């Protein structure tokens, strides 16, 4: 790595240069080494103890070239860091202790930045599980997601995404996921509840923050690198995936509700409180609770609110 110029100039350096430019004599007692190293002055070969001033523009250009060379070399070094990080699996393969095993990332931005960092060196897989109800996402967010899928697939990385079955009834998400599958990713849906997570290369695991109950940022989470933990979650993901329905094999009508369940949802939609649905329909409270739970499972909703949100969309679509 080339050395940087010896800067900044001190007030004494500037006064000494002005003195040399005027009559060749430096300020008495001032060290002229910095001015010499920068090429601002040079010894006068004809007069001992005196100096010749050189054009500061030429000196500035030389200093600029040094700085640019240093920046270029630093950028080249940074570009090689992923190759160094890529050696981690070879090192970890012979270790049973993973070092610092988890780190709390306290915001969505921190989580996203760390995931992107891990993806830069991904070589085998990115598996995600998204259990939340579908929402209308910013087109730019979906575009960025598609670019990520294309980049990973172009590098031969396996991309799997597991979703709540309710996404099959959300038109914007249906269009996006169909394009993702077309790009080479694998997508499946699951009717049962499952945790949100991301696994990268079997060595990085990102999970929700279940340690701090009531944390301010619901998108905070943990980056886990313990080999045993990541391997266990990797196995769990494979089991969830096996129980899911591949995107190509399911349709918007994959979930079914019984007529009784539809009657209960219509009553709730009309504003009937849950404890009033039973008397209205001639059902026991226990039966109503059981049917609502079955309806939630059928559409992949984790709460009654999500169930009613799904039901509202279905009614709006006719």
Tab-separated table of N, CA and C in Angstrom, residues 86-225:
chain	number	residue	atom	x	y	z
A	86	UNK	N	-15.238	-16.210	2.369
A	86	UNK	CA	-15.690	-17.460	1.772
A	86	UNK	C	-14.927	-18.678	2.256
A	87	UNK	N	-13.801	-18.469	2.937
A	87	UNK	CA	-13.020	-19.583	3.477
A	87	UNK	C	-13.552	-20.067	4.821
A	88	UNK	N	-14.545	-19.333	5.384
A	88	UNK	CA	-15.073	-19.689	6.701
A	88	UNK	C	-15.562	-21.134	6.769
A	89	UNK	N	-16.339	-21.628	5.766
A	89	UNK	CA	-16.800	-23.024	5.865
A	89	UNK	C	-15.664	-24.034	5.989
A	90	UNK	N	-14.543	-23.776	5.301
A	90	UNK	CA	-13.411	-24.705	5.385
A	90	UNK	C	-12.829	-24.720	6.791
A	91	UNK	N	-12.864	-23.550	7.447
A	91	UNK	CA	-12.351	-23.458	8.814
A	91	UNK	C	-13.333	-24.088	9.802
A	92	UNK	N	-14.626	-23.736	9.648
A	92	UNK	CA	-15.623	-24.221	10.591
A	92	UNK	C	-15.867	-25.720	10.483
A	93	UNK	N	-15.563	-26.299	9.324
A	93	UNK	CA	-15.813	-27.733	9.139
A	93	UNK	C	-15.047	-28.581	10.143
A	94	UNK	N	-13.984	-28.043	10.699
A	94	UNK	CA	-13.146	-28.811	11.629
A	94	UNK	C	-13.245	-28.283	13.051
A	95	UNK	N	-14.270	-27.431	13.309
A	95	UNK	CA	-14.460	-26.890	14.651
A	95	UNK	C	-15.843	-27.283	15.147
A	96	UNK	N	-15.940	-27.528	16.428
A	96	UNK	CA	-17.241	-27.826	17.013
A	96	UNK	C	-17.751	-26.661	17.839
A	97	UNK	N	-16.878	-25.734	18.172
A	97	UNK	CA	-17.317	-24.529	18.878
A	97	UNK	C	-17.363	-23.396	17.874
A	98	UNK	N	-18.505	-22.728	17.766
A	98	UNK	CA	-18.697	-21.741	16.712
A	98	UNK	C	-18.290	-20.327	17.090
A	99	UNK	N	-17.691	-20.145	18.259
A	99	UNK	CA	-17.338	-18.787	18.648
A	99	UNK	C	-18.586	-18.049	19.099
A	100	UNK	N	-18.597	-16.722	18.958
A	100	UNK	CA	-19.801	-15.950	19.318
A	100	UNK	C	-20.991	-16.475	18.511
A	101	UNK	N	-22.000	-17.002	19.203
A	101	UNK	CA	-23.017	-17.785	18.504
A	101	UNK	C	-24.238	-16.991	18.072
A	102	UNK	N	-24.495	-15.834	18.660
A	102	UNK	CA	-25.662	-15.061	18.245
A	102	UNK	C	-25.465	-13.592	18.585
A	103	UNK	N	-26.105	-12.767	17.790
A	103	UNK	CA	-25.994	-11.316	17.978
A	103	UNK	C	-27.357	-10.685	17.740
A	104	UNK	N	-27.766	-9.823	18.660
A	104	UNK	CA	-29.038	-9.124	18.522
A	104	UNK	C	-28.881	-7.952	17.561
A	105	UNK	N	-29.720	-7.909	16.550
A	105	UNK	CA	-29.770	-6.790	15.600
A	105	UNK	C	-31.064	-6.041	15.886
A	106	UNK	N	-30.943	-4.797	16.330
A	106	UNK	CA	-32.055	-4.149	17.006
A	106	UNK	C	-33.017	-3.384	16.109
A	107	UNK	N	-32.888	-3.498	14.801
A	107	UNK	CA	-33.832	-2.816	13.916
A	107	UNK	C	-33.928	-3.561	12.593
A	108	UNK	N	-34.959	-3.230	11.832
A	108	UNK	CA	-35.116	-3.824	10.506
A	108	UNK	C	-33.919	-3.500	9.623
A	109	UNK	N	-33.436	-2.250	9.707
A	109	UNK	CA	-32.300	-1.854	8.869
A	109	UNK	C	-31.066	-2.690	9.190
A	110	UNK	N	-30.814	-2.928	10.490
A	110	UNK	CA	-29.659	-3.746	10.876
A	110	UNK	C	-29.827	-5.178	10.374
A	111	UNK	N	-31.028	-5.710	10.508
A	111	UNK	CA	-31.283	-7.076	10.032
A	111	UNK	C	-31.049	-7.166	8.528
A	112	UNK	N	-31.634	-6.228	7.777
A	112	UNK	CA	-31.495	-6.268	6.321
A	112	UNK	C	-30.043	-6.130	5.891
A	113	UNK	N	-29.304	-5.233	6.570
A	113	UNK	CA	-27.897	-5.032	6.212
A	113	UNK	C	-27.087	-6.299	6.456
A	114	UNK	N	-27.349	-6.985	7.574
A	114	UNK	CA	-26.590	-8.198	7.882
A	114	UNK	C	-26.964	-9.331	6.919
A	115	UNK	N	-28.245	-9.427	6.577
A	115	UNK	CA	-28.666	-10.452	5.614
A	115	UNK	C	-28.006	-10.209	4.264
A	116	UNK	N	-27.987	-8.944	3.827
A	116	UNK	CA	-27.346	-8.619	2.551
A	116	UNK	C	-25.855	-8.947	2.587
A	117	UNK	N	-25.219	-8.703	3.723
A	117	UNK	CA	-23.796	-9.027	3.866
A	117	UNK	C	-23.571	-10.527	3.710
A	118	UNK	N	-24.431	-11.326	4.337
A	118	UNK	CA	-24.298	-12.784	4.226
A	118	UNK	C	-24.586	-13.256	2.804
A	119	UNK	N	-25.522	-12.599	2.127
A	119	UNK	CA	-25.875	-13.012	0.765
A	119	UNK	C	-24.762	-12.729	-0.234
A	120	UNK	N	-23.917	-11.744	0.062
A	120	UNK	CA	-22.841	-11.411	-0.877
A	120	UNK	C	-21.892	-12.582	-1.083
A	121	UNK	N	-21.755	-13.424	-0.067
A	121	UNK	CA	-20.849	-14.569	-0.190
A	121	UNK	C	-21.613	-15.894	-0.270
A	122	UNK	N	-22.943	-15.828	-0.392
A	122	UNK	CA	-23.743	-17.063	-0.453
A	122	UNK	C	-23.333	-17.897	-1.659
A	123	UNK	N	-23.219	-19.206	-1.444
A	123	UNK	CA	-22.782	-20.088	-2.528
A	123	UNK	C	-23.688	-21.296	-2.717
A	124	UNK	N	-24.592	-21.569	-1.764
A	124	UNK	CA	-25.401	-22.786	-1.901
A	124	UNK	C	-26.895	-22.566	-1.742
A	125	UNK	N	-27.330	-21.735	-0.756
A	125	UNK	CA	-28.771	-21.643	-0.554
A	125	UNK	C	-29.181	-20.388	0.202
A	126	UNK	N	-30.381	-19.936	-0.079
A	126	UNK	CA	-31.091	-18.952	0.741
A	126	UNK	C	-32.515	-19.465	0.906
A	127	UNK	N	-32.857	-19.874	2.111
A	127	UNK	CA	-34.190	-20.385	2.403
A	127	UNK	C	-34.875	-19.420	3.363
A	128	UNK	N	-36.094	-19.027	3.040
A	128	UNK	CA	-36.821	-18.089	3.886
A	128	UNK	C	-38.187	-18.653	4.247
A	129	UNK	N	-38.698	-18.225	5.393
A	129	UNK	CA	-40.051	-18.577	5.826
A	129	UNK	C	-40.748	-17.291	6.241
A	130	UNK	N	-41.871	-16.989	5.597
A	130	UNK	CA	-42.608	-15.746	5.832
A	130	UNK	C	-44.043	-16.089	6.231
A	131	UNK	N	-44.326	-16.202	7.529
A	131	UNK	CA	-45.656	-16.655	7.958
A	131	UNK	C	-46.717	-15.564	7.987
A	132	UNK	N	-46.332	-14.314	7.824
A	132	UNK	CA	-47.281	-13.218	7.976
A	132	UNK	C	-48.347	-13.190	6.898
A	133	UNK	N	-49.454	-12.526	7.223
A	133	UNK	CA	-50.520	-12.342	6.238
A	133	UNK	C	-50.006	-11.461	5.109
A	134	UNK	N	-50.478	-11.662	3.889
A	134	UNK	CA	-49.985	-10.872	2.757
A	134	UNK	C	-50.366	-9.405	2.889
A	135	UNK	N	-49.483	-8.538	2.413
A	135	UNK	CA	-49.736	-7.094	2.417
A	135	UNK	C	-49.364	-6.543	1.048
A	136	UNK	N	-49.898	-5.366	0.744
A	136	UNK	CA	-49.543	-4.704	-0.510
A	136	UNK	C	-48.164	-4.085	-0.356
A	137	UNK	N	-47.178	-4.625	-1.052
A	137	UNK	CA	-45.805	-4.162	-0.922
A	137	UNK	C	-45.478	-3.113	-1.974
A	138	UNK	N	-44.541	-2.249	-1.599
A	138	UNK	CA	-44.035	-1.244	-2.528
A	138	UNK	C	-43.448	-1.960	-3.750
A	139	UNK	N	-43.817	-1.550	-4.962
A	139	UNK	CA	-43.250	-2.188	-6.162
A	139	UNK	C	-41.726	-2.182	-6.178
A	140	UNK	N	-41.118	-1.149	-5.589
A	140	UNK	CA	-39.658	-1.089	-5.549
A	140	UNK	C	-39.092	-2.201	-4.676
A	141	UNK	N	-39.803	-2.515	-3.583
A	141	UNK	CA	-39.363	-3.604	-2.706
A	141	UNK	C	-39.443	-4.928	-3.458
A	142	UNK	N	-40.529	-5.133	-4.203
A	142	UNK	CA	-40.668	-6.365	-4.975
A	142	UNK	C	-39.625	-6.435	-6.085
A	143	UNK	N	-39.341	-5.293	-6.704
A	143	UNK	CA	-38.319	-5.275	-7.760
A	143	UNK	C	-36.954	-5.654	-7.191
A	144	UNK	N	-36.627	-5.100	-6.007
A	144	UNK	CA	-35.346	-5.432	-5.372
A	144	UNK	C	-35.293	-6.914	-5.025
A	145	UNK	N	-36.432	-7.460	-4.564
A	145	UNK	CA	-36.475	-8.885	-4.253
A	145	UNK	C	-36.256	-9.741	-5.485
A	146	UNK	N	-36.841	-9.331	-6.600
A	146	UNK	CA	-36.654	-10.075	-7.846
A	146	UNK	C	-35.199	-10.020	-8.297
A	147	UNK	N	-34.577	-8.844	-8.186
A	147	UNK	CA	-33.169	-8.720	-8.570
A	147	UNK	C	-32.298	-9.626	-7.707
A	148	UNK	N	-32.630	-9.727	-6.422
A	148	UNK	CA	-31.864	-10.596	-5.533
A	148	UNK	C	-32.001	-12.054	-5.959
A	149	UNK	N	-33.232	-12.463	-6.288
A	149	UNK	CA	-33.456	-13.844	-6.738
A	149	UNK	C	-32.663	-14.127	-8.008
A	150	UNK	N	-32.725	-13.209	-8.970
A	150	UNK	CA	-32.010	-13.404	-10.232
A	150	UNK	C	-30.507	-13.489	-10.003
A	151	UNK	N	-29.993	-12.638	-9.111
A	151	UNK	CA	-28.556	-12.664	-8.816
A	151	UNK	C	-28.158	-13.996	-8.188
A	152	UNK	N	-28.933	-14.449	-7.199
A	152	UNK	CA	-28.606	-15.709	-6.521
A	152	UNK	C	-28.719	-16.898	-7.464
A	153	UNK	N	-29.790	-16.943	-8.246
A	153	UNK	CA	-29.938	-18.059	-9.173
A	153	UNK	C	-28.835	-18.042	-10.227
A	154	UNK	N	-28.420	-16.844	-10.639
A	154	UNK	CA	-27.325	-16.737	-11.601
A	154	UNK	C	-26.025	-17.279	-11.058
A	155	UNK	N	-25.883	-17.272	-9.721
A	155	UNK	CA	-24.684	-17.826	-9.084
A	155	UNK	C	-24.877	-19.283	-8.679
A	156	UNK	N	-26.010	-19.872	-9.063
A	156	UNK	CA	-26.251	-21.275	-8.739
A	156	UNK	C	-26.728	-21.508	-7.323
A	157	UNK	N	-27.239	-20.470	-6.659
A	157	UNK	CA	-27.703	-20.587	-5.275
A	157	UNK	C	-29.169	-21.020	-5.256
A	158	UNK	N	-29.475	-22.029	-4.444
A	158	UNK	CA	-30.854	-22.489	-4.282
A	158	UNK	C	-31.656	-21.442	-3.512
A	159	UNK	N	-32.831	-21.084	-4.029
A	159	UNK	CA	-33.702	-20.104	-3.370
A	159	UNK	C	-35.040	-20.770	-3.077
A	160	UNK	N	-35.390	-20.853	-1.784
A	160	UNK	CA	-36.673	-21.406	-1.380
A	160	UNK	C	-37.394	-20.394	-0.496
A	161	UNK	N	-38.693	-20.255	-0.694
A	161	UNK	CA	-39.495	-19.351	0.133
A	161	UNK	C	-40.784	-20.054	0.535
A	162	UNK	N	-41.047	-20.057	1.842
A	162	UNK	CA	-42.247	-20.683	2.389
A	162	UNK	C	-43.186	-19.581	2.874
A	163	UNK	N	-44.448	-19.624	2.450
A	163	UNK	CA	-45.401	-18.559	2.761
A	163	UNK	C	-46.667	-19.113	3.405
A	164	UNK	N	-47.361	-18.220	4.109
A	164	UNK	CA	-48.710	-18.475	4.589
A	164	UNK	C	-49.615	-18.736	3.383
A	165	UNK	N	-50.480	-19.740	3.476
A	165	UNK	CA	-51.333	-20.102	2.344
A	165	UNK	C	-52.234	-18.950	1.903
A	166	UNK	N	-52.455	-17.979	2.788
A	166	UNK	CA	-53.330	-16.854	2.444
A	166	UNK	C	-52.790	-16.026	1.286
A	167	UNK	N	-51.489	-16.144	0.978
A	167	UNK	CA	-50.946	-15.353	-0.135
A	167	UNK	C	-51.569	-15.765	-1.464
A	168	UNK	N	-52.121	-16.969	-1.534
A	168	UNK	CA	-52.709	-17.425	-2.801
A	168	UNK	C	-53.969	-16.638	-3.163
A	169	UNK	N	-54.516	-15.907	-2.201
A	169	UNK	CA	-55.704	-15.096	-2.472
A	169	UNK	C	-55.377	-13.610	-2.547
A	170	UNK	N	-54.106	-13.270	-2.562
A	170	UNK	CA	-53.699	-11.855	-2.606
A	170	UNK	C	-53.080	-11.589	-3.967
A	171	UNK	N	-53.856	-10.955	-4.842
A	171	UNK	CA	-53.462	-10.829	-6.252
A	171	UNK	C	-52.064	-10.251	-6.460
A	172	UNK	N	-51.677	-9.138	-5.787
A	172	UNK	CA	-50.327	-8.604	-6.023
A	172	UNK	C	-49.229	-9.606	-5.672
A	173	UNK	N	-49.422	-10.335	-4.557
A	173	UNK	CA	-48.419	-11.319	-4.151
A	173	UNK	C	-48.396	-12.499	-5.112
A	174	UNK	N	-49.568	-12.899	-5.599
A	174	UNK	CA	-49.637	-14.005	-6.563
A	174	UNK	C	-48.807	-13.680	-7.797
A	175	UNK	N	-48.973	-12.464	-8.323
A	175	UNK	CA	-48.207	-12.071	-9.507
A	175	UNK	C	-46.720	-12.059	-9.257
A	176	UNK	N	-46.330	-11.529	-8.089
A	176	UNK	CA	-44.903	-11.461	-7.761
A	176	UNK	C	-44.309	-12.852	-7.608
A	177	UNK	N	-44.990	-13.733	-6.877
A	177	UNK	CA	-44.442	-15.066	-6.632
A	177	UNK	C	-44.413	-15.908	-7.900
A	178	UNK	N	-45.375	-15.700	-8.776
A	178	UNK	CA	-45.341	-16.416	-10.055
A	178	UNK	C	-44.089	-16.030	-10.838
A	179	UNK	N	-43.732	-14.742	-10.788
A	179	UNK	CA	-42.518	-14.280	-11.471
A	179	UNK	C	-41.268	-14.827	-10.796
A	180	UNK	N	-41.300	-14.912	-9.467
A	180	UNK	CA	-40.165	-15.462	-8.722
A	180	UNK	C	-39.932	-16.921	-9.107
A	181	UNK	N	-41.021	-17.686	-9.202
A	181	UNK	CA	-40.904	-19.094	-9.608
A	181	UNK	C	-40.371	-19.185	-11.029
A	182	UNK	N	-40.858	-18.320	-11.898
A	182	UNK	CA	-40.390	-18.296	-13.288
A	182	UNK	C	-38.894	-18.020	-13.350
A	183	UNK	N	-38.384	-17.236	-12.364
A	183	UNK	CA	-36.960	-16.894	-12.331
A	183	UNK	C	-36.097	-18.027	-11.788
A	184	UNK	N	-36.730	-19.114	-11.325
A	184	UNK	CA	-35.956	-20.268	-10.883
A	184	UNK	C	-35.996	-20.546	-9.399
A	185	UNK	N	-36.745	-19.730	-8.636
A	185	UNK	CA	-36.862	-19.984	-7.202
A	185	UNK	C	-37.943	-21.034	-6.946
A	186	UNK	N	-37.917	-21.610	-5.753
A	186	UNK	CA	-38.956	-22.549	-5.336
A	186	UNK	C	-39.820	-21.866	-4.286
A	187	UNK	N	-41.125	-21.982	-4.421
A	187	UNK	CA	-42.066	-21.366	-3.490
A	187	UNK	C	-43.079	-22.415	-3.063
A	188	UNK	N	-43.414	-22.416	-1.777
A	188	UNK	CA	-44.443	-23.317	-1.260
A	188	UNK	C	-45.273	-22.565	-0.232
A	189	UNK	N	-46.484	-23.046	-0.004
A	189	UNK	CA	-47.356	-22.452	1.012
A	189	UNK	C	-47.727	-23.508	2.034
A	190	UNK	N	-48.017	-23.033	3.251
A	190	UNK	CA	-48.300	-23.943	4.356
A	190	UNK	C	-49.509	-23.419	5.116
A	191	UNK	N	-50.425	-24.308	5.488
A	191	UNK	CA	-51.635	-23.897	6.189
A	191	UNK	C	-51.413	-23.751	7.686
A	192	UNK	N	-50.424	-24.424	8.241
A	192	UNK	CA	-50.183	-24.360	9.679
A	192	UNK	C	-49.269	-23.189	10.029
A	193	UNK	N	-49.223	-22.870	11.323
A	193	UNK	CA	-48.346	-21.793	11.782
A	193	UNK	C	-46.889	-22.243	11.724
A	194	UNK	N	-45.999	-21.307	11.436
A	194	UNK	CA	-44.562	-21.602	11.410
A	194	UNK	C	-43.803	-20.306	11.694
A	195	UNK	N	-42.546	-20.402	12.124
A	195	UNK	CA	-41.791	-19.202	12.501
A	195	UNK	C	-41.180	-18.493	11.298
A	196	UNK	N	-40.965	-17.193	11.453
A	196	UNK	CA	-40.274	-16.416	10.422
A	196	UNK	C	-38.770	-16.624	10.574
A	197	UNK	N	-38.080	-16.895	9.463
A	197	UNK	CA	-36.643	-17.127	9.537
A	197	UNK	C	-36.011	-17.029	8.156
A	198	UNK	N	-34.693	-16.884	8.162
A	198	UNK	CA	-33.883	-16.906	6.942
A	198	UNK	C	-32.660	-17.769	7.224
A	199	UNK	N	-32.358	-18.708	6.332
A	199	UNK	CA	-31.150	-19.535	6.436
A	199	UNK	C	-30.313	-19.300	5.188
A	200	UNK	N	-29.030	-19.030	5.378
A	200	UNK	CA	-28.131	-18.799	4.246
A	200	UNK	C	-26.945	-19.751	4.358
A	201	UNK	N	-26.790	-20.589	3.350
A	201	UNK	CA	-25.655	-21.520	3.244
A	201	UNK	C	-25.536	-22.484	4.418
A	202	UNK	N	-26.583	-22.628	5.209
A	202	UNK	CA	-26.503	-23.532	6.352
A	202	UNK	C	-25.572	-23.047	7.444
A	203	UNK	N	-25.137	-21.773	7.377
A	203	UNK	CA	-24.227	-21.252	8.408
A	203	UNK	C	-24.741	-19.953	9.027
A	204	UNK	N	-25.685	-19.305	8.375
A	204	UNK	CA	-26.284	-18.076	8.912
A	204	UNK	C	-27.770	-18.310	9.134
A	205	UNK	N	-28.244	-17.980	10.325
A	205	UNK	CA	-29.659	-18.092	10.649
A	205	UNK	C	-30.139	-16.753	11.195
A	206	UNK	N	-31.237	-16.260	10.655
A	206	UNK	CA	-31.837	-15.011	11.130
A	206	UNK	C	-33.243	-15.322	11.625
A	207	UNK	N	-33.512	-14.961	12.892
A	207	UNK	CA	-34.796	-15.285	13.511
A	207	UNK	C	-35.338	-14.065	14.249
A	208	UNK	N	-36.629	-14.119	14.604
A	208	UNK	CA	-37.253	-13.028	15.348
A	208	UNK	C	-36.649	-12.905	16.741
A	209	UNK	N	-36.831	-11.733	17.333
A	209	UNK	CA	-36.351	-11.483	18.687
A	209	UNK	C	-37.389	-11.984	19.687
A	210	UNK	N	-37.218	-13.221	20.120
A	210	UNK	CA	-38.124	-13.809	21.107
A	210	UNK	C	-37.572	-13.678	22.522
A	211	UNK	N	-36.402	-13.069	22.658
A	211	UNK	CA	-35.757	-12.940	23.963
A	211	UNK	C	-36.331	-11.761	24.731
A	212	UNK	N	-36.521	-10.643	24.023
A	212	UNK	CA	-37.008	-9.424	24.661
A	212	UNK	C	-38.497	-9.263	24.366
A	213	UNK	N	-39.315	-9.668	25.304
A	213	UNK	CA	-40.760	-9.541	25.116
A	213	UNK	C	-41.143	-8.067	25.039
A	214	UNK	N	-41.975	-7.731	24.073
A	214	UNK	CA	-42.426	-6.352	23.945
A	214	UNK	C	-41.382	-5.403	23.409
A	215	UNK	N	-40.397	-5.915	22.660
A	215	UNK	CA	-39.371	-5.037	22.079
A	215	UNK	C	-40.028	-4.009	21.165
A	216	UNK	N	-39.454	-2.791	21.134
A	216	UNK	CA	-40.052	-1.697	20.361
A	216	UNK	C	-40.137	-2.030	18.875
A	217	UNK	N	-39.069	-2.557	18.318
A	217	UNK	CA	-39.048	-2.854	16.883
A	217	UNK	C	-39.384	-4.325	16.668
A	218	UNK	N	-40.553	-4.599	16.105
A	218	UNK	CA	-40.976	-5.980	15.889
A	218	UNK	C	-40.135	-6.664	14.824
A	219	UNK	N	-39.377	-5.888	14.059
A	219	UNK	CA	-38.526	-6.466	13.027
A	219	UNK	C	-37.086	-6.649	13.496
A	220	UNK	N	-36.829	-6.396	14.792
A	220	UNK	CA	-35.517	-6.729	15.346
A	220	UNK	C	-35.379	-8.250	15.366
A	221	UNK	N	-34.160	-8.731	15.431
A	221	UNK	CA	-33.980	-10.181	15.441
A	221	UNK	C	-32.562	-10.571	15.783
A	222	UNK	N	-32.293	-11.854	15.657
A	222	UNK	CA	-30.989	-12.406	16.017
A	222	UNK	C	-30.313	-13.020	14.801
A	223	UNK	N	-29.008	-12.799	14.728
A	223	UNK	CA	-28.165	-13.472	13.738
A	223	UNK	C	-27.442	-14.588	14.481
A	224	UNK	N	-27.777	-15.819	14.146
A	224	UNK	CA	-27.237	-16.994	14.845
A	224	UNK	C	-26.259	-17.716	13.927
A	225	UNK	N	-25.081	-18.049	14.461
A	225	UNK	CA	-24.075	-18.766	13.671
A	225	UNK	C	-23.619	-20.059	14.335
